[in-house]
Coordinates of C-alpha atoms in Angstrom, one line a residue:
M862 CA 115.6 117.8 116.7
P863 CA 117.0 119.3 113.6
L864 CA 115.4 119.4 109.8
I865 CA 117.7 118.7 107.1
L866 CA 116.9 121.0 104.5
P867 CA 118.0 121.6 100.8
D868 CA 121.1 124.0 101.2
Q869 CA 120.2 127.6 101.1
L870 CA 116.4 127.1 100.8
I871 CA 115.7 129.6 103.3
D872 CA 117.9 132.1 104.7
Q873 CA 119.6 131.1 108.0
E874 CA 118.8 134.4 109.7
V875 CA 115.1 133.6 108.9
L876 CA 115.4 130.3 110.3
N877 CA 117.1 131.5 113.5
Q878 CA 114.2 134.1 114.1
E879 CA 111.6 131.3 113.8
N880 CA 113.6 129.0 116.1
I881 CA 113.8 126.4 113.4
F882 CA 116.9 124.3 114.0
T883 CA 118.5 122.8 110.8
M884 CA 121.5 120.9 109.9
T885 CA 123.3 120.0 106.5
Q886 CA 123.0 116.7 104.9
D887 CA 126.8 116.0 105.4
Q888 CA 126.2 116.5 109.2
A889 CA 123.3 114.3 109.3
D890 CA 125.3 111.5 107.4
H891 CA 127.7 111.4 110.4
Q892 CA 125.0 110.7 113.0
D893 CA 124.1 107.1 113.9
I894 CA 120.3 107.7 113.5
R895 CA 117.9 107.4 110.6
P896 CA 116.1 110.7 110.2
I897 CA 112.4 110.2 108.9
K898 CA 112.1 111.2 105.3
I899 CA 109.3 113.7 104.6
L900 CA 108.1 114.8 101.3
I901 CA 106.2 118.2 100.9
V902 CA 104.1 118.7 97.8
N903 CA 103.6 122.4 97.9
L904 CA 100.7 123.3 95.7
M905 CA 100.4 126.9 97.2
P906 CA 101.1 130.1 95.0
K907 CA 103.2 131.8 97.7
K908 CA 105.6 128.6 98.0
E909 CA 108.2 130.5 100.4
E910 CA 105.6 131.5 102.8
T911 CA 104.0 128.0 103.0
E912 CA 107.4 126.4 103.2
L913 CA 108.2 128.4 106.4
Q914 CA 104.8 127.8 108.1
L915 CA 105.1 124.0 107.5
L916 CA 108.8 123.9 108.5
R917 CA 107.9 125.7 111.6
M918 CA 105.3 123.3 112.6
L919 CA 107.6 120.4 111.8
S920 CA 110.5 121.6 114.0
N921 CA 108.4 121.4 117.0
S922 CA 109.1 117.7 117.2
A923 CA 112.0 115.7 118.8
L924 CA 112.5 113.8 115.6
Q925 CA 115.2 114.4 113.0
M926 CA 113.7 114.8 109.5
N927 CA 114.8 115.0 106.1
I928 CA 112.8 117.3 104.1
D929 CA 112.3 117.0 100.2
L930 CA 110.1 119.4 98.3
V931 CA 107.9 118.4 95.2
R932 CA 106.5 121.0 92.6
M933 CA 104.2 120.1 89.7
D934 CA 106.1 119.6 86.6
S935 CA 102.9 120.0 84.5
Y936 CA 102.1 123.4 85.6
K937 CA 104.4 126.6 85.6
A938 CA 104.0 128.4 88.8
T939 CA 103.9 132.4 88.4
H940 CA 104.5 133.5 91.9
T941 CA 108.0 131.8 92.5
S942 CA 110.9 132.1 90.3
Q943 CA 111.6 129.0 88.1
D944 CA 115.2 129.1 89.0
R945 CA 114.3 128.7 92.6
L946 CA 111.8 125.8 91.9
K947 CA 114.3 124.0 89.8
K948 CA 117.2 124.4 92.5
F949 CA 115.1 123.3 95.6
Y950 CA 112.3 121.4 94.2
K951 CA 111.9 117.9 92.6
T952 CA 109.5 116.5 90.3
Y953 CA 107.3 113.3 90.5
D954 CA 109.5 111.6 88.1
Q955 CA 112.5 112.3 90.3
I956 CA 111.1 110.8 93.6
K957 CA 108.6 108.2 92.2
D958 CA 110.8 105.2 92.9
Q959 CA 111.6 106.5 96.4
N960 CA 109.9 105.6 99.7
F961 CA 109.0 108.2 102.5
D962 CA 107.8 108.0 106.2
A963 CA 105.6 110.9 105.5
M964 CA 104.1 113.4 103.0
I965 CA 102.3 116.7 103.3
I966 CA 100.2 117.7 100.4
T967 CA 99.1 121.5 100.7
G968 CA 95.8 123.1 99.5
A969 CA 95.6 125.1 96.5
P970 CA 93.4 128.2 95.5
V971 CA 91.4 126.0 92.8
E972 CA 88.6 124.6 94.9
R973 CA 86.0 126.1 92.6
M974 CA 87.2 124.0 89.6
D975 CA 86.4 120.6 88.4
Y976 CA 89.1 118.3 89.3
Q977 CA 89.5 117.2 85.8
D978 CA 90.0 120.7 84.5
I979 CA 92.9 121.5 86.8
I980 CA 96.1 121.6 84.6
Y981 CA 98.2 119.3 86.9
W982 CA 95.2 117.0 88.0
K983 CA 96.8 114.0 86.2
E984 CA 100.1 114.5 87.6
L985 CA 98.5 114.8 91.1
K986 CA 96.6 111.5 90.7
H987 CA 99.8 109.9 90.0
I988 CA 101.2 111.3 93.5
F989 CA 98.1 110.0 95.1
D990 CA 98.7 106.6 93.9
F991 CA 102.4 106.9 94.9
A992 CA 101.2 107.7 98.4
R993 CA 99.6 104.2 98.8
E994 CA 102.6 102.3 97.9
H995 CA 105.5 104.5 98.8
V996 CA 104.5 106.6 101.8
F997 CA 103.6 105.3 105.2
S998 CA 101.3 108.3 106.3
T999 CA 100.2 111.3 104.2
L1000 CA 98.6 114.4 105.5
F1001 CA 96.3 116.1 103.1
I1002 CA 95.6 119.8 104.0
C1003 CA 92.4 121.9 102.9
W1004 CA 91.7 121.4 99.0
S1005 CA 94.1 118.4 98.7
A1006 CA 92.1 116.6 101.4
Q1007 CA 88.9 117.0 99.3
A1008 CA 90.8 115.9 96.0
A1009 CA 92.1 112.9 98.0
L1010 CA 88.9 111.9 99.2
Y1011 CA 87.5 112.2 95.7
H1012 CA 90.3 110.2 94.2
Y1013 CA 90.4 107.4 96.6
F1014 CA 86.6 107.0 97.6
G1015 CA 84.8 109.0 95.1
V1016 CA 83.5 111.6 97.7
P1017 CA 82.0 114.8 96.0
K1018 CA 82.8 118.5 97.3
Q1019 CA 80.2 120.8 97.9
E1020 CA 80.2 124.7 97.1
V1021 CA 79.1 127.5 99.3
E1022 CA 78.2 131.0 98.1
E1023 CA 80.0 132.8 101.2
K1024 CA 83.6 131.9 101.8
I1025 CA 84.3 129.4 104.8
F1026 CA 86.6 132.0 106.3
G1027 CA 87.9 132.7 109.8
I1028 CA 88.8 130.6 113.0
Y1029 CA 86.2 127.9 113.9
Q1030 CA 85.6 126.1 117.0
Y1031 CA 85.2 122.2 116.7
E1032 CA 84.3 119.6 119.2
K1033 CA 86.3 116.4 119.4
K1034 CA 83.9 113.4 118.3
K1035 CA 86.0 110.6 119.5
E1036 CA 89.4 109.7 121.0
D1037 CA 92.3 109.1 118.5
P1038 CA 96.0 109.2 119.0
I1039 CA 96.2 112.0 116.4
L1040 CA 94.1 114.2 118.9
K1041 CA 95.9 112.8 122.1
G1042 CA 96.3 115.8 124.6
F1043 CA 93.5 118.0 122.8
D1044 CA 90.7 119.8 124.7
D1045 CA 87.2 118.5 124.1
S1046 CA 86.9 121.7 121.8
F1047 CA 89.7 123.4 119.8
Y1048 CA 90.2 126.0 117.1
A1049 CA 91.3 125.7 113.5
P1050 CA 91.7 128.4 110.7
Q1051 CA 89.6 128.0 107.7
S1052 CA 89.7 129.5 104.2
R1053 CA 88.0 127.8 101.4
Y1054 CA 84.8 127.8 99.1
T1055 CA 84.1 124.1 99.3
Y1056 CA 83.5 121.4 101.7
V1057 CA 82.8 117.8 102.3
K1058 CA 79.7 116.6 104.0
E1059 CA 80.0 114.3 107.1
E1060 CA 77.2 112.0 105.8
D1061 CA 79.2 111.3 102.7
L1062 CA 82.0 109.7 104.8
R1063 CA 79.8 107.7 107.2
E1064 CA 79.3 105.0 104.7
I1065 CA 83.1 104.3 104.0
P1066 CA 84.1 101.9 106.6
Q1067 CA 87.9 102.8 106.2
I1068 CA 87.4 106.4 107.4
Q1069 CA 86.7 107.9 110.7
V1070 CA 85.5 111.6 111.3
L1071 CA 87.1 113.2 114.2
S1072 CA 85.6 116.7 113.9
S1073 CA 83.0 118.3 111.8
R1074 CA 80.5 121.1 111.9
E1075 CA 77.4 121.9 109.9
D1076 CA 78.6 125.1 108.4
T1077 CA 82.0 124.1 107.4
G1078 CA 81.6 120.3 106.8
V1079 CA 84.2 118.0 108.0
G1080 CA 87.1 119.4 109.9
L1081 CA 89.2 116.4 110.3
A1082 CA 89.1 112.6 109.4
T1083 CA 91.5 109.8 109.0
T1084 CA 91.6 106.3 107.6
L1085 CA 91.4 103.8 110.4
D1086 CA 95.2 102.8 109.8
H1087 CA 96.2 106.4 109.8
R1088 CA 97.8 106.0 106.5
F1089 CA 95.7 108.9 105.2
V1090 CA 95.0 112.1 107.5
F1091 CA 92.5 114.6 105.9
S1092 CA 92.7 118.1 107.7
F1093 CA 90.5 120.5 106.0
G1094 CA 91.7 123.7 108.1
H1095 CA 95.1 125.4 108.2
W1096 CA 96.8 125.1 111.6
E1097 CA 100.1 125.9 109.9
Y1098 CA 98.9 129.5 109.1
D1099 CA 100.7 132.4 110.8
K1100 CA 98.8 135.0 113.0
E1101 CA 98.6 137.5 110.0
T1102 CA 97.9 135.0 107.3
L1103 CA 94.2 135.4 107.1
H1104 CA 94.4 139.3 107.6
E1105 CA 96.6 139.3 104.5
E1106 CA 94.4 137.2 102.6
Y1107 CA 91.3 139.3 103.5
L1108 CA 93.2 142.5 102.3
R1109 CA 94.2 140.7 99.0
D1110 CA 90.4 139.7 98.6
L1111 CA 89.2 143.3 99.1
D1112 CA 91.8 144.7 96.6
K1113 CA 90.6 142.2 94.0
G1114 CA 86.9 143.5 94.6
L1115 CA 85.7 140.3 96.0
D1116 CA 82.7 140.6 98.5
T1117 CA 84.5 138.7 101.2
Q1118 CA 83.3 139.0 104.7
I1119 CA 85.4 139.7 107.8
P1120 CA 87.2 136.6 109.1
K1121 CA 84.8 134.9 111.6
N1122 CA 86.1 135.0 115.3
Y1123 CA 89.4 136.4 114.1
Y1124 CA 89.8 140.1 115.0
R1125 CA 88.8 141.3 118.5
Q1126 CA 85.3 142.7 118.2
D1127 CA 85.3 142.1 114.6
D1128 CA 87.4 145.2 114.0
P1129 CA 89.8 144.7 111.0
Q1130 CA 91.9 147.5 112.6
G1131 CA 92.1 145.8 115.9
D1132 CA 94.0 143.1 117.7
I1133 CA 94.1 139.5 116.1
I1134 CA 93.1 136.8 118.4
M1135 CA 95.3 133.7 117.9
N1136 CA 93.8 130.8 119.5
W1137 CA 94.9 127.8 117.2
R1138 CA 98.7 127.6 117.6
S1139 CA 98.9 125.3 120.5
S1140 CA 96.3 122.8 118.9
G1141 CA 98.3 123.0 115.6
S1142 CA 101.5 122.2 117.2
L1143 CA 100.0 119.3 119.2
F1144 CA 98.3 118.1 116.1
F1145 CA 101.6 118.0 113.9
S1146 CA 103.6 116.5 116.8
N1147 CA 101.0 113.8 117.3
W1148 CA 100.8 113.1 113.5
L1149 CA 104.6 112.6 113.4
N1150 CA 104.8 110.7 116.5
Y1151 CA 101.9 108.3 116.5
C1152 CA 100.9 108.1 112.8
V1153 CA 104.7 108.1 111.5
Y1154 CA 107.5 107.5 113.8
Q1155 CA 105.9 104.9 116.1
E1156 CA 104.6 102.8 113.0
T1157 CA 106.9 103.3 110.0
P1158 CA 109.3 100.5 109.3
Y1159 CA 112.9 101.2 109.7
Q1160 CA 113.5 100.0 106.2
L1161 CA 111.2 102.1 104.0
E1162 CA 111.2 99.7 101.1
K1163 CA 109.1 97.4 103.3
I1164 CA 106.2 99.8 102.6
K1165 CA 103.9 97.9 100.6
G1166 CA 100.4 97.1 99.6
V1167 CA 98.3 94.0 100.6
K1168 CA 98.1 91.1 98.1
V1169 CA 95.2 88.8 98.0
A1170 CA 95.4 85.5 96.3
K1171 CA 92.5 83.1 95.5
F1172 CA 93.1 79.5 94.6
G1173 CA 90.3 77.6 92.7
G1174 CA 89.0 74.2 93.3
S1175 CA 91.3 72.7 90.6
S1176 CA 94.3 74.3 92.2
L1177 CA 93.5 72.5 95.6
A1178 CA 91.9 69.4 94.2
S1179 CA 94.6 67.0 95.9
A1180 CA 97.5 66.8 98.0
S1181 CA 99.9 67.4 95.1
Q1182 CA 97.9 70.5 94.1
F1183 CA 98.2 71.7 97.6
S1184 CA 102.1 71.4 97.5
K1185 CA 102.0 73.4 94.3
V1186 CA 99.9 76.1 95.9
K1187 CA 102.1 76.3 99.0
K1188 CA 105.1 76.6 96.6
I1189 CA 103.4 79.5 94.9
I1190 CA 102.4 81.3 98.1
Q1191 CA 105.8 81.1 99.7
A1192 CA 107.6 82.2 96.6
K1193 CA 106.5 85.7 97.4
E1194 CA 106.5 87.5 100.8
D1195 CA 103.6 89.8 100.0
R1196 CA 101.0 86.9 99.4
E1197 CA 99.5 87.3 102.9
I1198 CA 95.5 87.0 102.3
I1199 CA 94.7 83.7 100.8
V1200 CA 91.1 82.7 99.6
V1201 CA 90.4 79.0 98.6
S1202 CA 87.6 77.0 96.9
A1203 CA 86.6 73.6 97.7
P1204 CA 88.5 70.7 96.0
G1205 CA 87.7 70.5 92.3
K1206 CA 87.9 67.9 89.9
R1207 CA 91.4 65.7 89.8
S1208 CA 90.6 64.4 86.3
K1209 CA 87.7 64.8 83.6
D1210 CA 85.7 62.0 85.2
D1211 CA 86.2 63.1 88.7
Q1212 CA 83.8 65.2 90.8
K1213 CA 84.1 68.4 92.6
V1214 CA 83.8 68.3 96.4
T1215 CA 81.0 70.8 96.4
D1216 CA 79.1 68.7 93.9
L1217 CA 79.6 65.8 96.3
L1218 CA 78.5 67.8 99.2
E1219 CA 75.5 69.0 97.0
K1220 CA 74.5 65.4 96.4
Y1221 CA 75.1 64.6 100.1
Y1222 CA 72.6 67.5 101.1
E1223 CA 70.0 66.5 98.4
G1224 CA 70.0 63.0 99.5
K1225 CA 70.0 63.8 103.0
K1226 CA 67.1 66.1 102.4
R1227 CA 65.0 63.8 100.3
A1228 CA 65.6 61.2 103.0
R1229 CA 64.2 63.6 105.7
D1230 CA 61.3 64.1 103.6
L1231 CA 60.6 60.6 103.1
E1232 CA 60.3 59.8 106.8
V1233 CA 56.8 61.2 106.6
M1234 CA 55.6 59.3 103.7
I1235 CA 53.8 56.0 103.8
E1236 CA 55.6 52.7 104.2
S1237 CA 55.7 52.1 100.4
F1238 CA 58.3 54.6 100.0
R1239 CA 60.6 53.3 102.7
K1240 CA 63.0 51.7 100.2
D1241 CA 63.3 54.8 98.4
Q1242 CA 64.1 56.6 101.7
A1243 CA 66.8 54.0 102.5
A1244 CA 68.3 54.2 99.0
K1245 CA 68.6 58.0 99.3
R1246 CA 69.9 57.8 102.6
Q1247 CA 72.6 55.5 101.4
E1248 CA 73.4 57.7 98.5
A1249 CA 73.8 60.7 100.8
Q1250 CA 76.1 58.7 103.1
E1251 CA 78.1 57.4 100.3
A1252 CA 78.7 61.0 99.0
L1253 CA 79.6 62.2 102.4
A1254 CA 82.0 59.2 102.7
A1255 CA 83.6 60.1 99.4
V1256 CA 84.1 63.5 100.8
R1257 CA 85.6 62.2 104.2
T1258 CA 87.8 60.0 102.0
R1259 CA 88.9 62.8 99.9
F1260 CA 89.9 65.0 102.8
Q1261 CA 91.6 62.3 104.6
E1262 CA 93.8 61.5 101.5
I1263 CA 94.8 65.1 101.3
V1264 CA 95.8 65.3 105.1
R1265 CA 97.3 62.0 105.1
D1266 CA 99.5 62.7 102.1
L1267 CA 100.3 66.2 103.6
D1268 CA 101.4 64.2 106.8
L1269 CA 98.8 66.5 108.7
E1270 CA 96.5 63.7 110.1
E1271 CA 97.3 64.4 113.8
A1272 CA 97.0 68.0 113.5
L1273 CA 93.7 67.9 111.7
K1274 CA 92.1 65.0 113.1
E1275 CA 90.0 67.0 115.6
D1276 CA 88.7 69.5 113.0
L1277 CA 87.8 66.8 110.4
D1278 CA 85.9 64.7 113.0
E1279 CA 84.1 67.9 114.4
T1280 CA 83.0 68.9 110.8
F1281 CA 81.7 65.6 109.7
Q1282 CA 79.8 65.5 113.1
D1283 CA 78.3 68.8 112.2
L1284 CA 77.4 67.7 108.8
D1285 CA 75.7 64.7 110.4
K1286 CA 73.5 67.0 112.6
T1287 CA 72.8 69.9 110.5
Q1288 CA 69.6 70.6 108.3
S1289 CA 71.2 73.6 106.7
K1290 CA 72.0 73.3 102.8
D1291 CA 74.1 76.3 103.0
F1292 CA 76.1 74.7 105.9
V1293 CA 76.6 71.5 104.2
L1294 CA 77.8 73.2 100.8
S1295 CA 80.2 75.4 102.6
R1296 CA 82.3 72.6 104.3
G1297 CA 84.4 72.0 101.4
E1298 CA 85.8 75.5 101.4
Y1299 CA 86.0 75.3 105.1
L1300 CA 88.1 72.1 105.4
N1301 CA 90.2 73.2 102.4
A1302 CA 91.0 76.6 104.2
K1303 CA 91.7 74.6 107.4
I1304 CA 94.2 72.2 105.8
L1305 CA 96.0 74.9 103.8
A1306 CA 96.4 77.2 106.8
Q1307 CA 97.9 74.3 108.7
A1308 CA 100.1 73.4 105.9
L1309 CA 101.3 77.0 105.5
D1310 CA 101.5 77.7 109.3
Y1311 CA 99.0 80.8 108.6
D1312 CA 96.2 81.8 110.7
F1313 CA 92.7 80.3 109.8
I1314 CA 89.8 83.0 109.6
D1315 CA 86.4 81.7 109.1
A1316 CA 84.4 83.6 106.3
K1317 CA 81.4 83.7 108.5
D1318 CA 83.2 85.9 110.9
I1319 CA 84.2 88.7 108.1
I1320 CA 81.5 88.3 105.3
R1321 CA 78.1 89.6 106.4
L1322 CA 75.0 89.1 104.2
K1323 CA 71.7 91.2 104.6
S1324 CA 69.9 88.3 102.6
Q1325 CA 70.9 85.2 100.6
D1326 CA 72.3 87.2 97.6
Q1327 CA 72.7 90.6 99.1
L1328 CA 76.2 91.7 100.7
D1329 CA 76.3 93.9 103.7
Y1330 CA 79.1 96.0 102.3
G1331 CA 79.7 98.4 105.3
E1332 CA 79.4 95.6 108.0
S1333 CA 81.9 93.3 105.7
Y1334 CA 84.3 95.9 105.2
K1335 CA 84.4 96.8 109.0
A1336 CA 84.9 93.1 110.0
I1337 CA 87.6 92.6 107.4
I1338 CA 89.5 95.5 108.2
K1339 CA 89.1 94.8 112.1
T1340 CA 89.9 91.0 111.8
I1341 CA 92.7 91.0 109.3
H1342 CA 95.7 93.1 110.4
K1343 CA 98.6 94.4 108.6
G1344 CA 101.1 91.7 108.1
Q1345 CA 99.0 89.0 109.3
R1346 CA 99.2 85.8 107.1
V1347 CA 95.8 84.2 106.8
V1348 CA 93.6 81.5 104.8
V1349 CA 89.9 82.4 104.3
P1350 CA 87.4 79.9 102.8
G1351 CA 85.5 81.2 100.0
F1352 CA 81.8 80.8 98.8
Y1353 CA 80.1 81.8 102.0
G1354 CA 79.4 84.2 104.9
A1355 CA 76.9 84.6 107.6
N1356 CA 73.6 86.7 108.0
A1357 CA 72.9 88.8 111.2
Q1358 CA 72.0 85.8 113.2
G1359 CA 75.2 84.1 112.5
D1360 CA 73.7 81.5 110.2
I1361 CA 76.0 80.3 107.3
R1362 CA 74.8 81.6 103.8
T1363 CA 76.4 80.6 100.7
F1364 CA 76.9 82.5 97.4
K1365 CA 75.9 81.1 94.0
R1366 CA 78.5 78.7 92.5
G1367 CA 81.6 80.5 91.7
G1368 CA 81.2 82.4 94.9
S1369 CA 85.0 82.0 96.0
D1370 CA 85.6 84.6 93.3
Y1371 CA 83.2 87.0 95.0
T1372 CA 84.9 86.4 98.4
G1373 CA 88.3 87.2 97.2
S1374 CA 87.1 90.3 95.4
I1375 CA 85.3 91.5 98.7
I1376 CA 88.5 91.2 100.7
A1377 CA 90.6 92.6 98.2
S1378 CA 88.3 95.6 97.9
A1379 CA 87.9 96.3 101.8
L1380 CA 91.9 96.0 102.1
Q1381 CA 92.4 98.1 99.2
S1382 CA 94.7 95.4 97.8
K1383 CA 97.2 96.2 95.2
V1384 CA 96.8 93.0 93.3
Y1385 CA 94.2 90.3 93.3
E1386 CA 95.6 87.0 91.8
N1387 CA 92.8 84.3 90.7
W1388 CA 94.5 81.0 90.3
T1389 CA 92.7 78.2 88.3
D1390 CA 93.6 75.6 85.8
V1391 CA 94.0 77.8 82.6
S1392 CA 96.6 80.1 81.8
G1393 CA 94.3 83.1 81.7
I1394 CA 91.8 84.2 79.3
M1395 CA 91.8 82.6 76.1
T1396 CA 90.8 83.6 72.6
Q1397 CA 88.8 80.6 72.2
D1398 CA 87.8 77.6 74.4
P1399 CA 91.1 75.5 74.7
N1400 CA 89.0 72.3 75.2
L1401 CA 87.4 72.9 71.7
S1402 CA 90.1 74.4 69.7
K1403 CA 93.9 73.9 69.7
D1404 CA 94.4 77.5 68.2
A1405 CA 93.3 79.1 71.4
K1406 CA 95.9 81.6 72.6
R1407 CA 96.3 83.5 75.8
I1408 CA 95.3 87.3 76.1
P1409 CA 98.1 88.7 78.0
S1410 CA 96.1 91.9 79.2
M1411 CA 92.9 93.7 78.9
N1412 CA 90.7 96.3 80.6
Y1413 CA 87.7 95.6 83.0
Q1414 CA 85.2 96.6 80.2
E1415 CA 86.7 93.9 77.7
L1416 CA 86.4 91.4 80.6
T1417 CA 82.7 92.2 81.5
D1418 CA 81.9 92.1 77.6
L1419 CA 83.3 88.6 77.4
I1420 CA 81.4 87.5 80.6
D1421 CA 78.2 88.9 79.2
Q1422 CA 78.8 87.1 75.9
G1423 CA 78.6 83.8 77.8
A1424 CA 82.4 83.3 78.6
Q1425 CA 82.9 81.3 81.8
V1426 CA 86.1 83.1 83.0
Y1427 CA 85.2 84.8 86.2
Q1428 CA 82.3 85.4 88.6
R1429 CA 80.3 88.4 87.1
D1430 CA 79.0 89.9 90.4
A1431 CA 82.6 89.9 91.7
I1432 CA 84.0 92.3 89.1
D1433 CA 82.7 95.6 90.3
L1434 CA 84.2 95.1 93.7
V1435 CA 87.8 95.3 92.4
K1436 CA 87.0 97.3 89.3
E1437 CA 85.9 100.4 91.3
K1438 CA 89.3 100.5 93.1
N1439 CA 91.1 99.7 89.8
I1440 CA 92.8 96.7 91.7
T1441 CA 95.1 94.6 89.3
L1442 CA 93.2 91.5 88.6
K1443 CA 95.5 88.6 87.6
I1444 CA 94.0 85.2 86.2
L1445 CA 97.0 82.6 86.6
N1446 CA 97.3 78.9 86.0
T1447 CA 98.3 77.0 89.3
N1448 CA 99.8 74.2 87.0
A1449 CA 101.9 76.6 85.0
P1450 CA 102.7 79.7 87.0
E1451 CA 105.3 80.7 84.5
E1452 CA 103.0 81.2 81.8
G1453 CA 101.9 84.6 83.2
G1454 CA 98.2 84.4 82.7
T1455 CA 96.0 87.5 81.9
E1456 CA 96.2 90.9 83.9
I1457 CA 93.1 93.0 83.8
K1458 CA 93.4 96.6 84.8
D1459 CA 92.1 100.0 83.7
Q1460 CA 94.4 102.2 82.0
E1461 CA 95.8 104.9 84.3
D1462 CA 95.8 108.5 83.3
K1463 CA 99.1 109.5 81.8

């Protein structure tokens, strides 16, 4: 199928010689087909050569493609005329509001420079962020793969003294759609002074390494959802590309060694052994088919990030509050992941469900201890048992009122009965305290017709207060699928033995942050009973005003000064991904709340 290129980008005779089939935009518009939209961010100095190499690889597919080219507006290229760049290339500002099926970001001869010292680094970071929201799958090549891993995950690059230069054989580490049809070993051209260690990627649960060598580092890696593909080699290279680069290095007086496994008998005057073209063609074809065409939505505007919304106990304290929450969730299609706390106070003199559950547990524990005491304490034992049962009865009544008022009694009767039977049997305090969030999540999932996912199945703990980030992130990514609408109870997880373990109070903030971080959420909404962060305690001062926005450091400073506005341990999880945190009022969603986010570079 043809490529749809900017008119006169490449001479038609050259395209014919390369067997690259093209058509005009007018011809494409008259066909009953949506071409996939591909954006090429060309950072290479010899742009015409790179254009032709990439177009040759793309044209091997049976798909019809509309190609757009992007240049760095903050850097003036010296190897290509400015007139040609302005005629055929767009800037980030010209495409930033569009959506694309795929994007390719090329390498650049800047790998020895610190990222922050590169003239166009700020502009490139905007493009990296653009890829998350506006592109279904992005292929990063060579240096851009290293830069992207640094930007998204903080992975450092390593520098070598002798250039990684030549044709290298790689072993396939695992089966993956992008390597479908590949032999167990394959070849890829390499030309760089830096690399990424495989061990630096092992602790990132979203990433899988598909090929690697000790002397070159990672060769190929992808995110589990194939939204990002990191290729450290140059499958697009022509037969003569490394040879010409070798001669240029020699002309510059560089001590560059002969490209490895490239010349027959390592003789630069001899034949070149081309053994990467078939693998390269298959790689590009697989990427376009399995990572782009088979997965991308027909309407590109549907590409979006995941939004996690957490509702506090005051937001879900009664059936009327549930109705408000349901309305808020259904008001926006992208509120897919919901985290809930146990019912909070309905009034100033009311009690939180978790407080009642804690009373129940403490009373039951005390009653159990008294059983081994002498007869003189039996009256006290009976009283504590009564206190515990009254607390549990109050909890049961509270939930029964909610499900009755929501007309969910029949649907949730079995869950309620089973939960209270389990409460009566258990000796675990953590299990008891977790049931408020558990039942609230069950009720809200039923009310919304969302899937219920138990926090014990996705939140892993090494100990009472130590989260197992790696296992938790893997479980979250494996369990919560794109487009799935779920409700998750906050406040607890499970240890390696599967036993329920609760966080310290306020732990639902922590649960929401964990899930938002694992899914690289675009926004994390935290709904409560105040309209964001205030200048003063609104219960003590009528002059308290809402702070509309702040950065994470300002939020951390407030908490460290004693402000009870957010669970302290939960901040770093969303801060490190610069996820937008919004603190909102369930009872007054129109007031806007407070938005917390670090300023992006501009």
